[in-house]
mmCIF file of C-alpha atoms in Angstrom:
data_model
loop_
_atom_site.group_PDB
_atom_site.id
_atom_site.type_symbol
_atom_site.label_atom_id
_atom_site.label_comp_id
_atom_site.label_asym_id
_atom_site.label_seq_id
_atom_site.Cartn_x
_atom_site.Cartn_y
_atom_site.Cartn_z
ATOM 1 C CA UNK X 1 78.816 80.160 58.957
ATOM 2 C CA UNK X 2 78.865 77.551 62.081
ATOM 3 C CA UNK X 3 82.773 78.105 61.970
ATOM 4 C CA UNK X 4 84.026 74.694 64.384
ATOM 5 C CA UNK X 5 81.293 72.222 65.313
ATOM 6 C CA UNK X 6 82.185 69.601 67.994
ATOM 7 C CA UNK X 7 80.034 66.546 68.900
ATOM 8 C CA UNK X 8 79.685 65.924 71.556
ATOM 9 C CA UNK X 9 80.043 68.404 74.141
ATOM 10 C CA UNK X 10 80.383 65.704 76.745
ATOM 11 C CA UNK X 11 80.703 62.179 77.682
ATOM 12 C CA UNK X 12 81.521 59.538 80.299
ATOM 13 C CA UNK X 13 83.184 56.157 79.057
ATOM 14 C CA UNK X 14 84.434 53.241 80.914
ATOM 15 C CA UNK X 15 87.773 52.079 80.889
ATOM 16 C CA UNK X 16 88.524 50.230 77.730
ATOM 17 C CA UNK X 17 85.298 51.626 75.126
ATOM 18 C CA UNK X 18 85.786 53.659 71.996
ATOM 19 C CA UNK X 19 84.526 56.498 70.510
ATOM 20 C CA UNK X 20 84.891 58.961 68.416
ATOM 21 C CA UNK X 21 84.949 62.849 68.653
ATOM 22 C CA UNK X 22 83.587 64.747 65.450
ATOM 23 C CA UNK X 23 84.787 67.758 64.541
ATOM 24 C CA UNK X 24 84.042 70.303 61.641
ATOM 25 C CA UNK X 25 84.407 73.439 59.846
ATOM 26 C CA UNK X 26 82.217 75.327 56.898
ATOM 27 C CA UNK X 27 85.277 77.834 56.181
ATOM 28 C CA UNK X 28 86.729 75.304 53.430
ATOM 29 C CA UNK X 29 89.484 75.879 55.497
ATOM 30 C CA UNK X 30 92.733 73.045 54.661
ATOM 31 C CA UNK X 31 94.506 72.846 57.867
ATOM 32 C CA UNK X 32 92.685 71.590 61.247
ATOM 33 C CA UNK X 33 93.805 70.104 64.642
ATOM 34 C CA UNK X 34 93.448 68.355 67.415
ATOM 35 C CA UNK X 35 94.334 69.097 70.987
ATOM 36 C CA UNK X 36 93.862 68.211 74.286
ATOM 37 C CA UNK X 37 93.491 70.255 77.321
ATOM 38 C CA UNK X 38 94.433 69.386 81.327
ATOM 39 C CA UNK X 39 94.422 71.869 83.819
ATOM 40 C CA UNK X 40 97.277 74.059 84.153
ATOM 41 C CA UNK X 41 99.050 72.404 81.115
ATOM 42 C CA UNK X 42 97.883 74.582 78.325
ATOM 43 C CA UNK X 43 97.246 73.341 74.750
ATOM 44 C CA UNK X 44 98.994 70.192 73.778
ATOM 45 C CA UNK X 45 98.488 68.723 69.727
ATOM 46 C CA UNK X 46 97.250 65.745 69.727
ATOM 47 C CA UNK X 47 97.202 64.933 65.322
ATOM 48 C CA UNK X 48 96.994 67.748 62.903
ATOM 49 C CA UNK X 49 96.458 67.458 58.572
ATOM 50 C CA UNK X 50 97.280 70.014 56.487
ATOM 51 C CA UNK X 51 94.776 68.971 53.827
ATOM 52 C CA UNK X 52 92.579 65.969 52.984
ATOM 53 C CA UNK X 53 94.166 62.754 53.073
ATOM 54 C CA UNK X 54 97.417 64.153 54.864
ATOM 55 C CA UNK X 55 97.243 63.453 58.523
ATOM 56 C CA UNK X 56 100.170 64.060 60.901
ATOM 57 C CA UNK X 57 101.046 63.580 64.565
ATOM 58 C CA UNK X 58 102.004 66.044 67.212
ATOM 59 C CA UNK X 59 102.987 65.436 70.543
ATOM 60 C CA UNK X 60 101.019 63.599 71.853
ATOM 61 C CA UNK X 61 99.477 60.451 69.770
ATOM 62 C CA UNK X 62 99.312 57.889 71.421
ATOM 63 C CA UNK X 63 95.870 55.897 72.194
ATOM 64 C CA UNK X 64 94.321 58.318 69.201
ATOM 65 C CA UNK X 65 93.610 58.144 65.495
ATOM 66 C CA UNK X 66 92.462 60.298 63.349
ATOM 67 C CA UNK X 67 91.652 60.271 59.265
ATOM 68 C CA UNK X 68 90.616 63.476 57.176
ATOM 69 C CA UNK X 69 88.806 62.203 54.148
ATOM 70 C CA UNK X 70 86.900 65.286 53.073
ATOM 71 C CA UNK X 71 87.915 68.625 53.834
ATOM 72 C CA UNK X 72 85.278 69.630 56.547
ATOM 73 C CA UNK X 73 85.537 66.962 58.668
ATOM 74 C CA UNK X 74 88.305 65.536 60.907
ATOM 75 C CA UNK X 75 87.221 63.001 63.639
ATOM 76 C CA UNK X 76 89.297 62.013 66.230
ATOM 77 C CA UNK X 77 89.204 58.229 67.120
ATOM 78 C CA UNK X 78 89.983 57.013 71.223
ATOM 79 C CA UNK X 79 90.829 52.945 70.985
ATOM 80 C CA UNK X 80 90.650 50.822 74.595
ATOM 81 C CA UNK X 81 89.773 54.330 76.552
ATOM 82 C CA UNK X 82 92.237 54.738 79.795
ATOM 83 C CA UNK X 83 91.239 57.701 82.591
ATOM 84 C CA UNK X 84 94.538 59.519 81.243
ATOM 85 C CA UNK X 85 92.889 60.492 78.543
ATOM 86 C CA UNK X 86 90.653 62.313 80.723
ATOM 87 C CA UNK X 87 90.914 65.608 79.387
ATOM 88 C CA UNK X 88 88.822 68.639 77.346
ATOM 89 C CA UNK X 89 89.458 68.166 73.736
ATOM 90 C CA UNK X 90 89.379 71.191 70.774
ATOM 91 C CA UNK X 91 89.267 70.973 67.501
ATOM 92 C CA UNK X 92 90.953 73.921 65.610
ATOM 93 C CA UNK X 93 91.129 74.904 61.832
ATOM 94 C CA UNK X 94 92.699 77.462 59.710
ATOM 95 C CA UNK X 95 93.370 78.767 56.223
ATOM 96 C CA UNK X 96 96.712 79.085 56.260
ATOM 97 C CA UNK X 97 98.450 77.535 59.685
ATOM 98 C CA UNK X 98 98.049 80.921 61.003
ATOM 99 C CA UNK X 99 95.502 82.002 62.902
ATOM 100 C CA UNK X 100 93.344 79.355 64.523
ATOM 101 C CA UNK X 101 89.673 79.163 65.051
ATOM 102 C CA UNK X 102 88.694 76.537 67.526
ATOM 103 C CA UNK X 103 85.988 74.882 68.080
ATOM 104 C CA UNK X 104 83.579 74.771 71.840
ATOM 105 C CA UNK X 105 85.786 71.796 72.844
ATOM 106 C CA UNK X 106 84.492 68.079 74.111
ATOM 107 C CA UNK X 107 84.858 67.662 77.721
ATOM 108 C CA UNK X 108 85.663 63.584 78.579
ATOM 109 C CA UNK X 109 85.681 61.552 81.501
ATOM 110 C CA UNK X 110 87.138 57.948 81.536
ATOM 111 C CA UNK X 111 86.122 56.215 84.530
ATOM 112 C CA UNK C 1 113.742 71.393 73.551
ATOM 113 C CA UNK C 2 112.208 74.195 71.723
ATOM 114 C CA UNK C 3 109.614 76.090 73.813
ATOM 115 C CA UNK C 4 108.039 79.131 74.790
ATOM 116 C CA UNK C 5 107.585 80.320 78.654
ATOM 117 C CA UNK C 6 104.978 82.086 79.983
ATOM 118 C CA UNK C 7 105.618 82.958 83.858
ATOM 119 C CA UNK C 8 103.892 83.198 86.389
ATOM 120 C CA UNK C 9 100.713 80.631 85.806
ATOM 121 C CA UNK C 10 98.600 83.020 87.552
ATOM 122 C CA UNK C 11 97.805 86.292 88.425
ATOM 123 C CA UNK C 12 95.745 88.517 90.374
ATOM 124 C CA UNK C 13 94.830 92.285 90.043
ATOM 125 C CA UNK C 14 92.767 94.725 91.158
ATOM 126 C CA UNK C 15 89.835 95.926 89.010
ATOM 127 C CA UNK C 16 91.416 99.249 87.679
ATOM 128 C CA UNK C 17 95.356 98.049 87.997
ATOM 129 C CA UNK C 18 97.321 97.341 85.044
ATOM 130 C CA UNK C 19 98.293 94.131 83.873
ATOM 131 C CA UNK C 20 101.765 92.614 82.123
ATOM 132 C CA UNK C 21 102.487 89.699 81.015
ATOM 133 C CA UNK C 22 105.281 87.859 78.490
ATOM 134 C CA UNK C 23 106.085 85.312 76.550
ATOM 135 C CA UNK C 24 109.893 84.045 76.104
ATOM 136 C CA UNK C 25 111.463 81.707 73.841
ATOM 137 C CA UNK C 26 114.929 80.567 73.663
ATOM 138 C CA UNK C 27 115.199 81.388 69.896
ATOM 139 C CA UNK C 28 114.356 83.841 67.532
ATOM 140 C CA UNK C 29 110.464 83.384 66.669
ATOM 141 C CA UNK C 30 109.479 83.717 62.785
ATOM 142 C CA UNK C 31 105.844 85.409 64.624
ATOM 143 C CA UNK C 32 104.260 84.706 67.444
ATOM 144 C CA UNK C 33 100.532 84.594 67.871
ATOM 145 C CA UNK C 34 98.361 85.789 71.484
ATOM 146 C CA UNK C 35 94.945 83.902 72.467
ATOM 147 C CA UNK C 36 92.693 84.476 75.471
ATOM 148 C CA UNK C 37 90.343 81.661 76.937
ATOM 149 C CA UNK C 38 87.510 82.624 78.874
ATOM 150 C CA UNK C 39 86.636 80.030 82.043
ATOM 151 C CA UNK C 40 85.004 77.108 80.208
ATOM 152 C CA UNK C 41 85.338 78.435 76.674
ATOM 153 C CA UNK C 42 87.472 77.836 74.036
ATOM 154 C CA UNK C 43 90.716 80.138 72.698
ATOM 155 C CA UNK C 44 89.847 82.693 70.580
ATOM 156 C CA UNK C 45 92.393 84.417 68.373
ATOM 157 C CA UNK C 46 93.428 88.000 69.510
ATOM 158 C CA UNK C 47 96.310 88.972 67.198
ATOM 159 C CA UNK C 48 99.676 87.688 65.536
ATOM 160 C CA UNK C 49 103.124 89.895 65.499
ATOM 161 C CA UNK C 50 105.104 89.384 62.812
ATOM 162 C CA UNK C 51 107.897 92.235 62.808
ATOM 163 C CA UNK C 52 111.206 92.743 65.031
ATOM 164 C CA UNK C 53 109.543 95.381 67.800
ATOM 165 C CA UNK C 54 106.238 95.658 66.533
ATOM 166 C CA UNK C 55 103.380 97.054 68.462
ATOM 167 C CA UNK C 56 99.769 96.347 68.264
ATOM 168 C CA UNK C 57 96.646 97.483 70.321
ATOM 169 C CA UNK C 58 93.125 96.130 70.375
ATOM 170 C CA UNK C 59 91.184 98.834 72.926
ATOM 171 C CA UNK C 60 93.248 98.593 76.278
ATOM 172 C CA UNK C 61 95.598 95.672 75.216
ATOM 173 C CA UNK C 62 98.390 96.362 74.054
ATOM 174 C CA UNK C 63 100.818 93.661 72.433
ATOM 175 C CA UNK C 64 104.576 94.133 71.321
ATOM 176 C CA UNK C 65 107.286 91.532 69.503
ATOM 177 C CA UNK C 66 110.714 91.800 71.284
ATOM 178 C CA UNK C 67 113.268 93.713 68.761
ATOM 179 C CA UNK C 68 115.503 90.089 68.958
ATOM 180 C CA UNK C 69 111.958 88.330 68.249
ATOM 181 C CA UNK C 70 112.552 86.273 71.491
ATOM 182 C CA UNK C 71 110.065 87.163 73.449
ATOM 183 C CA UNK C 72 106.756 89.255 73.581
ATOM 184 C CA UNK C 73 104.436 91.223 75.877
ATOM 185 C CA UNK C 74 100.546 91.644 76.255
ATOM 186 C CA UNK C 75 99.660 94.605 78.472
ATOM 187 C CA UNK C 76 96.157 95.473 79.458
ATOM 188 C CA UNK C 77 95.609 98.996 80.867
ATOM 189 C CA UNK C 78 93.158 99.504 83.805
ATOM 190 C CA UNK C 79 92.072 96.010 83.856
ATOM 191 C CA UNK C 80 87.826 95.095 84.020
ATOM 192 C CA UNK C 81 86.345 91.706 85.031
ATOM 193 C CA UNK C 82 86.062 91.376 81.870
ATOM 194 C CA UNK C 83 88.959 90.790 81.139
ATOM 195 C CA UNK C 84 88.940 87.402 83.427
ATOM 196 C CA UNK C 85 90.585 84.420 81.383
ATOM 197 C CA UNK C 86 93.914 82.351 80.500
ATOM 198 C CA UNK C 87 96.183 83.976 78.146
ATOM 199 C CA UNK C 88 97.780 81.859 75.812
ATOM 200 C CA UNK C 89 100.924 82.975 73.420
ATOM 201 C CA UNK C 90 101.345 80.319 70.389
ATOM 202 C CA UNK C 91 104.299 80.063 67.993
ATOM 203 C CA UNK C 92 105.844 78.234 65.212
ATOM 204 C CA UNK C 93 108.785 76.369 66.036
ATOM 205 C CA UNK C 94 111.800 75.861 63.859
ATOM 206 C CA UNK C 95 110.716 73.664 61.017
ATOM 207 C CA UNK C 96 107.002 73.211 61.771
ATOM 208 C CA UNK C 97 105.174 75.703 60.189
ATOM 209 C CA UNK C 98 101.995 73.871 60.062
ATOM 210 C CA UNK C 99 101.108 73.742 63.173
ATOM 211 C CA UNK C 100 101.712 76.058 66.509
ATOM 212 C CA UNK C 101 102.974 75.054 70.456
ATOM 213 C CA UNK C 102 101.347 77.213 72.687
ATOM 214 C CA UNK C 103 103.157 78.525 76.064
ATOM 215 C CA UNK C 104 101.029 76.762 79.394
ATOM 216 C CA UNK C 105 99.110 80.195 79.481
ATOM 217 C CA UNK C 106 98.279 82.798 82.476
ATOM 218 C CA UNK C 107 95.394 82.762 84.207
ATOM 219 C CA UNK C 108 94.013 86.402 85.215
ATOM 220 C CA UNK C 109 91.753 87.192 87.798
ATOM 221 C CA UNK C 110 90.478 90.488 88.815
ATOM 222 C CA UNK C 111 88.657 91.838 92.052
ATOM 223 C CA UNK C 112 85.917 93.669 91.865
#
């Protein structure tokens, strides 16, 4: 198993571009996350879904979207990119909302 | 709100010195989950308590749940370089059992 695939592992944007971060698991697992990292700040959610089609928000959604159409993938979506979102992004997923497997992370610059 | 502390944000031992560190919430935690991050990896899962005062060990880490289930401690006896990383403690808050908030972490370093 692959476990937590994340594409890409890094990338510059410019003020005001999209893109999306892919994320996903081969553990058919039904609940998987996304969070953002910043030094010193620990782990924050950004959108979480407990199962396909069920997407949810955590604290802190704003300038992100996500969908979960299958159950293996869950790809996070950055609108109109702004250098606070500047950060190292994981993806996480689990069988049960218990323990958490995490993927290598997606480190992003906005400049 | 709702949280869980983990003070200080960084520590340094000697290689061979033992190492404590907690993690304290305000209320009474349903279970309460420990992760380490090595420097530029991700958080890997290390174990979850579950009972009032239980007390787990992985090797020289030791990890107990407070008998209230308000707090927790990871202790790592006659600490390597090895053991260089942040240590994160994750729970579920009241109501949200779908997802976890993790404490801000501590960072351990260790001379050689």
């Amino acid at each position: 198993n692959a476990g937590v695939t994340q594409t890409p592992k890094f990338r510059i944007l410019k003020i005001g571009q999209s893109m999306t971060l892919q994320c996903a698991q081969d553990m058919n697992h039904n609940y998987m996350y996304w969070y953002r990292q910043d030094p010193g700040m620990g782990l924050k959610l950004i959108y979480y879904s407990v199962g396909a089609g069920i997407t949810d928000k955590g604290e802190v959604p704003n300038g992100y979207n996500v969908s979960r159409s299958t159950t293996e993938d869950f790809p996070l979506r950055l609108e109109l990119a702004a250098p606070s979102q500047t950060s190292v992004y994981f993806c996480a997923s689990s069988r049960n909302s218990y323990e958490q497997y995490f993927g290598p992370g997606t480190r992003l610059t906005v400049t | 709100g709702q949280q869980v502390m983990q003070i200080p944000q960084y520590q340094h031992v000697q290689e061979g010195e033992d190492f404590t560190t907690y993690c304290n919430s305000s209320t009474t935690l349903s279970n309460i989950q420990w992760y380490k991050q090595r420097p530029g990896g991700h958080p890997v899962f290390l174990i979850q308590l579950v009972k009032s005062g239980e007390v787990k060990k992985q090797k020289r880490l030791t990890f107990q749940f407070g008998e209230a289930k308000k707090n927790s401690s990871l202790h790592i006896t006659a600490t390597q370089t090895t053991d260089v990383g942040t240590y994160f403690c994750a729970v579920h808050l009241t109501g949200a059992n779908s997802k976890l908030t993790f404490g801000k972490g501590i960072t351990l370093s260790v001379r050689p």
